[in-house]
PDB file of C-alpha atoms in Angstrom:
ATOM      1  CA  MET N   1      53.537  83.546 107.624  1.00 70.00           C
ATOM      2  CA  LEU N   2      54.851  84.270 103.796  1.00 77.00           C
ATOM      3  CA  ALA N   3      58.531  84.206 103.124  1.00 80.00           C
ATOM      4  CA  ALA N   4      58.487  87.999 102.225  1.00 86.00           C
ATOM      5  CA  GLN N   5      56.666  88.534 105.937  1.00 85.00           C
ATOM      6  CA  ARG N   6      59.210  86.378 107.663  1.00 86.00           C
ATOM      7  CA  ARG N   7      61.966  88.455 105.830  1.00 86.00           C
ATOM      8  CA  ASP N   8      60.298  91.665 106.417  1.00 89.00           C
ATOM      9  CA  LEU N   9      59.770  90.852 109.871  1.00 89.00           C
ATOM     10  CA  LEU N  10      63.580  89.531 110.778  1.00 92.00           C
ATOM     11  CA  LEU N  11      64.897  93.122 108.944  1.00 90.00           C
ATOM     12  CA  GLU N  12      62.519  95.130 111.417  1.00 88.00           C
ATOM     13  CA  ARG N  13      64.233  93.295 114.048  1.00 89.00           C
ATOM     14  CA  LEU N  14      67.365  93.904 113.504  1.00 88.00           C
ATOM     15  CA  ARG N  15      66.950  97.355 112.888  1.00 85.00           C
ATOM     16  CA  THR N  16      64.744  98.167 116.459  1.00 84.00           C
ATOM     17  CA  ASP N  17      66.527  95.437 118.615  1.00 86.00           C
ATOM     18  CA  GLY N  18      69.691  95.344 116.759  1.00 85.00           C
ATOM     19  CA  ARG N  19      70.261  91.479 116.993  1.00 86.00           C
ATOM     20  CA  ILE N  20      68.047  88.228 116.279  1.00 90.00           C
ATOM     21  CA  VAL N  21      68.279  85.261 118.435  1.00 89.00           C
ATOM     22  CA  ALA N  22      66.514  82.595 115.964  1.00 90.00           C
ATOM     23  CA  LYS N  23      65.065  80.425 119.025  1.00 90.00           C
ATOM     24  CA  ASP N  24      63.872  83.097 120.928  1.00 89.00           C
ATOM     25  CA  LEU N  25      61.976  84.392 117.656  1.00 89.00           C
ATOM     26  CA  ALA N  26      60.478  81.345 116.195  1.00 88.00           C
ATOM     27  CA  VAL N  27      58.867  80.325 120.130  1.00 89.00           C
ATOM     28  CA  GLU N  28      57.610  83.911 120.170  1.00 88.00           C
ATOM     29  CA  VAL N  29      55.670  84.033 116.466  1.00 86.00           C
ATOM     30  CA  GLY N  30      55.121  80.008 115.960  1.00 88.00           C
ATOM     31  CA  ILE N  31      57.483  79.097 113.366  1.00 88.00           C
ATOM     32  CA  SER N  32      60.247  76.453 113.285  1.00 90.00           C
ATOM     33  CA  GLU N  33      63.463  77.655 114.782  1.00 88.00           C
ATOM     34  CA  ASP N  34      64.869  75.851 111.339  1.00 91.00           C
ATOM     35  CA  THR N  35      62.883  78.342 108.947  1.00 91.00           C
ATOM     36  CA  ILE N  36      64.364  81.161 110.947  1.00 90.00           C
ATOM     37  CA  ARG N  37      67.968  80.180 110.314  1.00 91.00           C
ATOM     38  CA  ARG N  38      67.053  79.334 106.766  1.00 91.00           C
ATOM     39  CA  ASP N  39      65.637  82.536 106.414  1.00 91.00           C
ATOM     40  CA  LEU N  40      68.540  84.345 107.991  1.00 92.00           C
ATOM     41  CA  ARG N  41      71.074  82.432 105.820  1.00 90.00           C
ATOM     42  CA  ASP N  42      69.128  83.186 102.700  1.00 91.00           C
ATOM     43  CA  LEU N  43      69.788  87.393 103.978  1.00 91.00           C
ATOM     44  CA  ALA N  44      73.107  86.693 104.772  1.00 88.00           C
ATOM     45  CA  ALA N  45      73.578  85.815 101.271  1.00 87.00           C
ATOM     46  CA  ALA N  46      71.939  88.958 100.136  1.00 86.00           C
ATOM     47  CA  GLY N  47      74.118  91.111 102.485  1.00 85.00           C
ATOM     48  CA  LEU N  48      71.242  91.996 104.564  1.00 87.00           C
ATOM     49  CA  CYS N  49      72.615  90.540 107.287  1.00 86.00           C
ATOM     50  CA  GLN N  50      75.482  89.011 109.426  1.00 88.00           C
ATOM     51  CA  ARG N  51      74.936  85.680 111.147  1.00 89.00           C
ATOM     52  CA  VAL N  52      76.506  85.131 114.457  1.00 87.00           C
ATOM     53  CA  TYR N  53      75.856  82.029 116.978  1.00 88.00           C
ATOM     54  CA  GLY N  54      72.522  82.059 117.718  1.00 88.00           C
ATOM     55  CA  GLY N  55      70.804  84.020 115.387  1.00 89.00           C
ATOM     56  CA  ALA N  56      72.356  87.484 113.445  1.00 91.00           C
ATOM     57  CA  LEU N  57      73.407  91.028 113.822  1.00 90.00           C
ATOM     58  CA  PRO N  58      72.593  94.169 111.552  1.00 88.00           C
ATOM     59  CA  VAL N  59      75.853  93.908 108.556  1.00 85.00           C
ATOM     60  CA  SER N  60      77.923  97.478 108.951  1.00 79.00           C
ATOM     61  CA  PRO N  61      77.399 100.194 106.332  1.00 76.00           C
ATOM     62  CA  ALA N  62      81.396 100.166 106.363  1.00 70.00           C
ATOM     63  CA  ILE N  63      81.689  97.195 103.795  1.00 66.00           C
ATOM     64  CA  ALA N  64      80.361  99.406 101.039  1.00 60.00           C
ATOM     65  CA  ASP N  65      83.116 100.390  98.454  1.00 59.00           C
ATOM     66  CA  TYR N  66      85.712 102.930  99.356  1.00 55.00           C
ATOM     67  CA  ALA N  67      83.981 106.009  97.211  1.00 55.00           C
ATOM     68  CA  THR N  68      80.214 105.018  98.434  1.00 56.00           C
ATOM     69  CA  ARG N  69      82.254 105.467 102.459  1.00 55.00           C
ATOM     70  CA  GLN N  70      83.401 108.481 101.781  1.00 56.00           C
ATOM     71  CA  SER N  71      79.638 110.116 102.137  1.00 51.00           C
ATOM     72  CA  VAL N  72      78.605 107.721 105.428  1.00 56.00           C
ATOM     73  CA  GLN N  73      78.470 109.681 108.573  1.00 63.00           C
ATOM     74  CA  VAL N  74      80.988 112.026 107.299  1.00 73.00           C
ATOM     75  CA  ASP N  75      80.480 114.159 110.669  1.00 87.00           C
ATOM     76  CA  GLY N  76      80.441 111.358 112.896  1.00 87.00           C
ATOM     77  CA  LYS N  77      83.703 110.666 111.238  1.00 91.00           C
ATOM     78  CA  GLN N  78      85.182 113.950 111.295  1.00 93.00           C
ATOM     79  CA  ARG N  79      84.549 113.898 115.561  1.00 95.00           C
ATOM     80  CA  VAL N  80      86.263 110.241 115.767  1.00 96.00           C
ATOM     81  CA  ALA N  81      89.102 112.241 113.910  1.00 96.00           C
ATOM     82  CA  LEU N  82      89.378 114.966 115.649  1.00 96.00           C
ATOM     83  CA  ALA N  83      89.612 113.039 119.003  1.00 96.00           C
ATOM     84  CA  ALA N  84      92.206 110.478 117.748  1.00 97.00           C
ATOM     85  CA  ALA N  85      94.448 113.607 116.565  1.00 96.00           C
ATOM     86  CA  ALA N  86      94.366 114.521 120.022  1.00 96.00           C
ATOM     87  CA  LEU N  87      95.904 111.428 120.998  1.00 97.00           C
ATOM     88  CA  ILE N  88      99.025 111.842 119.112  1.00 97.00           C
ATOM     89  CA  GLU N  89     102.215 113.146 121.150  1.00 96.00           C
ATOM     90  CA  PRO N  90     105.000 115.265 119.321  1.00 96.00           C
ATOM     91  CA  GLY N  91     107.648 112.935 118.266  1.00 97.00           C
ATOM     92  CA  SER N  92     105.666 110.280 118.455  1.00 98.00           C
ATOM     93  CA  THR N  93     105.632 107.174 115.726  1.00 98.00           C
ATOM     94  CA  VAL N  94     101.673 106.622 114.945  1.00 98.00           C
ATOM     95  CA  ILE N  95     100.500 103.757 112.753  1.00 98.00           C
ATOM     96  CA  LEU N  96      97.310 104.754 110.383  1.00 98.00           C
ATOM     97  CA  ASP N  97      95.425 102.003 108.829  1.00 97.00           C
ATOM     98  CA  GLY N  98      93.280 103.237 106.176  1.00 93.00           C
ATOM     99  CA  GLY N  99      89.699 103.589 105.577  1.00 90.00           C
ATOM    100  CA  THR N 100      88.030 106.750 105.041  1.00 91.00           C
ATOM    101  CA  THR N 101      87.934 107.227 109.059  1.00 93.00           C
ATOM    102  CA  THR N 102      91.482 107.637 109.701  1.00 95.00           C
ATOM    103  CA  LEU N 103      91.914 109.661 106.449  1.00 94.00           C
ATOM    104  CA  ALA N 104      89.909 112.249 108.277  1.00 94.00           C
ATOM    105  CA  VAL N 105      92.524 111.990 111.078  1.00 96.00           C
ATOM    106  CA  VAL N 106      95.145 113.079 109.032  1.00 96.00           C
ATOM    107  CA  ARG N 107      92.960 116.134 107.923  1.00 95.00           C
ATOM    108  CA  ALA N 108      92.636 116.735 111.176  1.00 95.00           C
ATOM    109  CA  LEU N 109      96.435 116.747 112.684  1.00 97.00           C
ATOM    110  CA  PRO N 110      97.924 120.276 112.521  1.00 95.00           C
ATOM    111  CA  LEU N 111     100.629 120.977 109.427  1.00 95.00           C
ATOM    112  CA  ASP N 112     103.014 122.172 112.010  1.00 95.00           C
ATOM    113  CA  LEU N 113     103.442 118.695 113.843  1.00 96.00           C
ATOM    114  CA  HIS N 114     106.358 116.743 114.267  1.00 97.00           C
ATOM    115  CA  ALA N 115     106.302 113.151 114.147  1.00 98.00           C
ATOM    116  CA  THR N 116     106.588 109.958 112.467  1.00 98.00           C
ATOM    117  CA  VAL N 117     103.749 107.834 110.400  1.00 98.00           C
ATOM    118  CA  VAL N 118     103.424 104.013 109.151  1.00 98.00           C
ATOM    119  CA  THR N 119     100.712 103.514 107.075  1.00 97.00           C
ATOM    120  CA  HIS N 120     100.084 100.685 104.352  1.00 97.00           C
ATOM    121  CA  SER N 121      97.412 102.788 102.324  1.00 96.00           C
ATOM    122  CA  PRO N 122      98.984 104.958  99.623  1.00 96.00           C
ATOM    123  CA  THR N 123      96.033 107.298  99.911  1.00 95.00           C
ATOM    124  CA  ILE N 124      96.896 108.092 103.644  1.00 96.00           C
ATOM    125  CA  ALA N 125     100.827 108.196 102.630  1.00 97.00           C
ATOM    126  CA  SER N 126      99.782 110.939 100.154  1.00 96.00           C
ATOM    127  CA  ALA N 127      97.403 112.770 102.190  1.00 96.00           C
ATOM    128  CA  LEU N 128     100.514 113.633 104.428  1.00 97.00           C
ATOM    129  CA  GLU N 129     102.260 115.756 101.698  1.00 95.00           C
ATOM    130  CA  GLU N 130     101.664 118.782 103.258  1.00 94.00           C
ATOM    131  CA  HIS N 131     102.775 118.061 106.513  1.00 96.00           C
ATOM    132  CA  ARG N 132     106.257 118.545 106.104  1.00 95.00           C
ATOM    133  CA  ASP N 133     107.424 117.474 109.451  1.00 96.00           C
ATOM    134  CA  VAL N 134     105.966 114.192 109.416  1.00 97.00           C
ATOM    135  CA  ASP N 135     107.751 111.656 108.454  1.00 97.00           C
ATOM    136  CA  VAL N 136     105.786 108.997 106.195  1.00 97.00           C
ATOM    137  CA  TYR N 137     107.076 105.215 106.000  1.00 97.00           C
ATOM    138  CA  VAL N 138     104.777 103.123 103.648  1.00 97.00           C
ATOM    139  CA  ILE N 139     104.579  99.379 103.820  1.00 96.00           C
ATOM    140  CA  GLY N 140     104.084  97.701 100.378  1.00 93.00           C
ATOM    141  CA  GLY N 141     102.063  94.766  99.183  1.00 91.00           C
ATOM    142  CA  ARG N 142      98.809  93.750  97.577  1.00 91.00           C
ATOM    143  CA  LEU N 143      96.865  96.336  97.297  1.00 91.00           C
ATOM    144  CA  PHE N 144      93.309  95.443  98.907  1.00 88.00           C
ATOM    145  CA  LYS N 145      91.308  98.237  97.048  1.00 85.00           C
ATOM    146  CA  HIS N 146      88.084  97.968  99.331  1.00 81.00           C
ATOM    147  CA  SER N 147      90.056  99.864 101.985  1.00 83.00           C
ATOM    148  CA  MET N 148      92.875 101.143  99.579  1.00 87.00           C
ATOM    149  CA  VAL N 149      95.659  99.252 101.769  1.00 94.00           C
ATOM    150  CA  ALA N 150      98.362  96.682 101.118  1.00 95.00           C
ATOM    151  CA  CYS N 151      97.860  93.305 102.458  1.00 94.00           C
ATOM    152  CA  GLY N 152      99.389  89.712 102.376  1.00 92.00           C
ATOM    153  CA  ALA N 153     102.574  87.922 103.587  1.00 93.00           C
ATOM    154  CA  ALA N 154     104.824  90.721 102.376  1.00 93.00           C
ATOM    155  CA  ALA N 155     102.863  93.443 103.826  1.00 95.00           C
ATOM    156  CA  VAL N 156     102.937  91.623 107.038  1.00 95.00           C
ATOM    157  CA  GLU N 157     106.515  90.814 107.051  1.00 94.00           C
ATOM    158  CA  ALA N 158     107.662  94.569 106.418  1.00 94.00           C
ATOM    159  CA  ALA N 159     104.950  95.208 109.575  1.00 95.00           C
ATOM    160  CA  ARG N 160     107.213  93.461 112.079  1.00 94.00           C
ATOM    161  CA  GLY N 161     110.171  95.662 111.538  1.00 93.00           C
ATOM    162  CA  VAL N 162     108.228  98.557 113.309  1.00 95.00           C
ATOM    163  CA  HIS N 163     107.641 100.104 116.619  1.00 96.00           C
ATOM    164  CA  ALA N 164     105.229 102.827 117.404  1.00 98.00           C
ATOM    165  CA  ASP N 165     103.756 104.400 120.347  1.00 98.00           C
ATOM    166  CA  LEU N 166     100.071 104.407 118.921  1.00 98.00           C
ATOM    167  CA  PHE N 167      98.158 102.245 116.258  1.00 98.00           C
ATOM    168  CA  PHE N 168      94.913 103.652 114.682  1.00 98.00           C
ATOM    169  CA  LEU N 169      92.789 100.688 114.021  1.00 97.00           C
ATOM    170  CA  GLY N 170      89.852 100.732 111.197  1.00 95.00           C
ATOM    171  CA  VAL N 171      87.119  98.132 111.273  1.00 95.00           C
ATOM    172  CA  THR N 172      83.863  97.730 110.012  1.00 92.00           C
ATOM    173  CA  GLY N 173      81.652  96.188 113.174  1.00 93.00           C
ATOM    174  CA  VAL N 174      82.101  96.601 116.824  1.00 95.00           C
ATOM    175  CA  HIS N 175      79.751  94.476 119.035  1.00 94.00           C
ATOM    176  CA  PRO N 176      79.986  93.802 122.787  1.00 93.00           C
ATOM    177  CA  GLU N 177      79.564  89.916 121.407  1.00 90.00           C
ATOM    178  CA  ALA N 178      80.881  90.001 118.153  1.00 91.00           C
ATOM    179  CA  GLY N 179      83.638  91.892 118.608  1.00 94.00           C
ATOM    180  CA  LEU N 180      85.419  94.272 116.320  1.00 96.00           C
ATOM    181  CA  THR N 181      85.224  92.446 113.062  1.00 95.00           C
ATOM    182  CA  THR N 182      86.038  93.679 109.338  1.00 94.00           C
ATOM    183  CA  GLY N 183      85.134  92.218 105.838  1.00 90.00           C
ATOM    184  CA  ASP N 184      88.275  90.140 104.817  1.00 92.00           C
ATOM    185  CA  ALA N 185      90.500  87.792 106.181  1.00 93.00           C
ATOM    186  CA  ASP N 186      93.958  89.045 104.761  1.00 93.00           C
ATOM    187  CA  GLU N 187      93.051  92.566 105.967  1.00 94.00           C
ATOM    188  CA  ALA N 188      91.570  91.149 109.611  1.00 95.00           C
ATOM    189  CA  ALA N 189      95.113  89.683 109.202  1.00 95.00           C
ATOM    190  CA  MET N 190      97.591  92.587 108.627  1.00 96.00           C
ATOM    191  CA  LYS N 191      95.371  94.798 111.177  1.00 97.00           C
ATOM    192  CA  ARG N 192      96.740  92.227 113.840  1.00 96.00           C
ATOM    193  CA  ALA N 193     100.341  92.475 112.515  1.00 96.00           C
ATOM    194  CA  LEU N 194      99.713  96.022 113.149  1.00 97.00           C
ATOM    195  CA  ALA N 195      98.112  96.682 116.345  1.00 97.00           C
ATOM    196  CA  HIS N 196     100.818  93.572 117.747  1.00 97.00           C
ATOM    197  CA  GLN N 197     103.531  96.658 116.428  1.00 97.00           C
ATOM    198  CA  ALA N 198     102.175  99.322 118.929  1.00 98.00           C
ATOM    199  CA  ALA N 199     102.540  99.587 122.362  1.00 98.00           C
ATOM    200  CA  ASP N 200      98.539 101.478 122.178  1.00 98.00           C
ATOM    201  CA  THR N 201      96.044 100.420 119.913  1.00 98.00           C
ATOM    202  CA  TYR N 202      92.707 102.464 119.219  1.00 98.00           C
ATOM    203  CA  VAL N 203      89.904 101.902 117.337  1.00 98.00           C
ATOM    204  CA  LEU N 204      88.193 104.681 114.914  1.00 97.00           C
ATOM    205  CA  ALA N 205      84.401 103.568 115.219  1.00 94.00           C
ATOM    206  CA  SER N 206      81.926 105.749 114.164  1.00 92.00           C
ATOM    207  CA  SER N 207      78.754 105.198 115.202  1.00 91.00           C
ATOM    208  CA  GLU N 208      77.586 103.566 111.732  1.00 90.00           C
ATOM    209  CA  LYS N 209      79.874 100.482 113.003  1.00 93.00           C
ATOM    210  CA  ILE N 210      78.470 100.310 116.196  1.00 94.00           C
ATOM    211  CA  GLY N 211      76.335  97.248 117.273  1.00 92.00           C
ATOM    212  CA  THR N 212      77.087  95.959 113.744  1.00 93.00           C
ATOM    213  CA  ALA N 213      79.604  92.680 112.689  1.00 91.00           C
ATOM    214  CA  SER N 214      81.090  91.830 109.229  1.00 92.00           C
ATOM    215  CA  ARG N 215      82.444  88.280 108.727  1.00 91.00           C
ATOM    216  CA  PHE N 216      86.085  88.051 110.060  1.00 94.00           C
ATOM    217  CA  SER N 217      87.481  88.763 113.803  1.00 95.00           C
ATOM    218  CA  VAL N 218      90.160  91.111 114.166  1.00 96.00           C
ATOM    219  CA  LEU N 219      91.210  91.507 118.150  1.00 95.00           C
ATOM    220  CA  PRO N 220      89.547  90.946 121.193  1.00 94.00           C
ATOM    221  CA  PHE N 221      88.829  93.749 123.149  1.00 96.00           C
ATOM    222  CA  THR N 222      91.534  92.962 125.772  1.00 95.00           C
ATOM    223  CA  GLU N 223      94.091  93.974 123.133  1.00 96.00           C
ATOM    224  CA  VAL N 224      93.426  97.501 123.004  1.00 97.00           C
ATOM    225  CA  ALA N 225      93.492 100.120 124.659  1.00 97.00           C
ATOM    226  CA  GLY N 226      90.021 102.055 123.765  1.00 97.00           C
ATOM    227  CA  VAL N 227      87.496 102.686 121.370  1.00 97.00           C
ATOM    228  CA  ILE N 228      87.006 106.373 119.941  1.00 97.00           C
ATOM    229  CA  THR N 229      83.236 106.717 119.166  1.00 96.00           C
ATOM    230  CA  ASP N 230      80.700 109.179 118.531  1.00 94.00           C
ATOM    231  CA  ALA N 231      77.849 107.217 119.783  1.00 93.00           C
ATOM    232  CA  ASP N 232      76.536 107.014 123.414  1.00 91.00           C
ATOM    233  CA  ASN N 233      74.063 104.114 123.514  1.00 92.00           C
ATOM    234  CA  GLU N 234      73.551 100.635 125.211  1.00 92.00           C
ATOM    235  CA  THR N 235      75.603  98.958 122.878  1.00 92.00           C
ATOM    236  CA  VAL N 236      78.973 101.495 123.397  1.00 94.00           C
ATOM    237  CA  ARG N 237      78.062 100.973 127.577  1.00 93.00           C
ATOM    238  CA  ALA N 238      78.359  97.608 127.428  1.00 94.00           C
ATOM    239  CA  LEU N 239      81.888  97.504 125.696  1.00 94.00           C
ATOM    240  CA  GLU N 240      84.153  95.610 128.038  1.00 90.00           C
ATOM    241  CA  VAL N 241      86.932  98.351 127.096  1.00 95.00           C
ATOM    242  CA  PRO N 242      87.591 102.047 127.765  1.00 96.00           C
ATOM    243  CA  VAL N 243      85.497 104.153 125.498  1.00 96.00           C
ATOM    244  CA  ILE N 244      86.696 108.087 124.610  1.00 96.00           C
ATOM    245  CA  HIS N 245      83.464 109.612 123.713  1.00 93.00           C
ATOM    246  CA  ALA N 246      83.998 112.146 120.746  1.00 91.00           C
ATOM    247  CA  LEU N 247      80.625 114.051 120.947  1.00 75.00           C
ATOM    248  CA  THR N 248      79.337 117.471 120.279  1.00 61.00           C
ATOM    249  CA  GLY N 249      79.535 119.891 122.810  1.00 48.00           C
TER     250      GLY N 249
END
């Protein structure tokens, strides 16, 4: 089998099966496991898969730049946002992560909401301008432009002074085995720091993130209260965490 044929086969298996187990595929098609692993390394270097122990998973489309992500799964993000906004009680303190789904959460909040919002995203903070009864506190630090959020040691230190009822966490990948992942190590550390300052953490996971993985682990499922998603498939049902279904009626 030529290299181009193997590449097409691997991409097709990722699309149809949602994962590749190198050992099993090598036996099935009569190719050495080392060849499969080498091909997966090449695909990962091209940003076409995420290598994991024993094989690979689909790469998340949520690793695209911020402007591109604004047009990805818009309807799904809106459904997730509505379900998330419904969890916010008047008078509560909420930490909002950065990203396009969290921005949709802000847009789903009633304008007369009384609450306190803490965020490390200048985009999220500015979107709350018209919510006159929402007190907004902004955590500063190095700006990570991919998600328009502050990260780094200063931001993590500032987060330790916050105590919130809820944290809405954005990730780029949600997978039963790979867990909750994102594409940047500093951003992952910032997300962990914020999660540790909230009584409950909910993951915002529109359908394009389900079944995919990125390079850096954020949190184990045992440390989140639930996943809010518009997806309803075998991968979602395999998650060992409560799921809030944000489905169309």
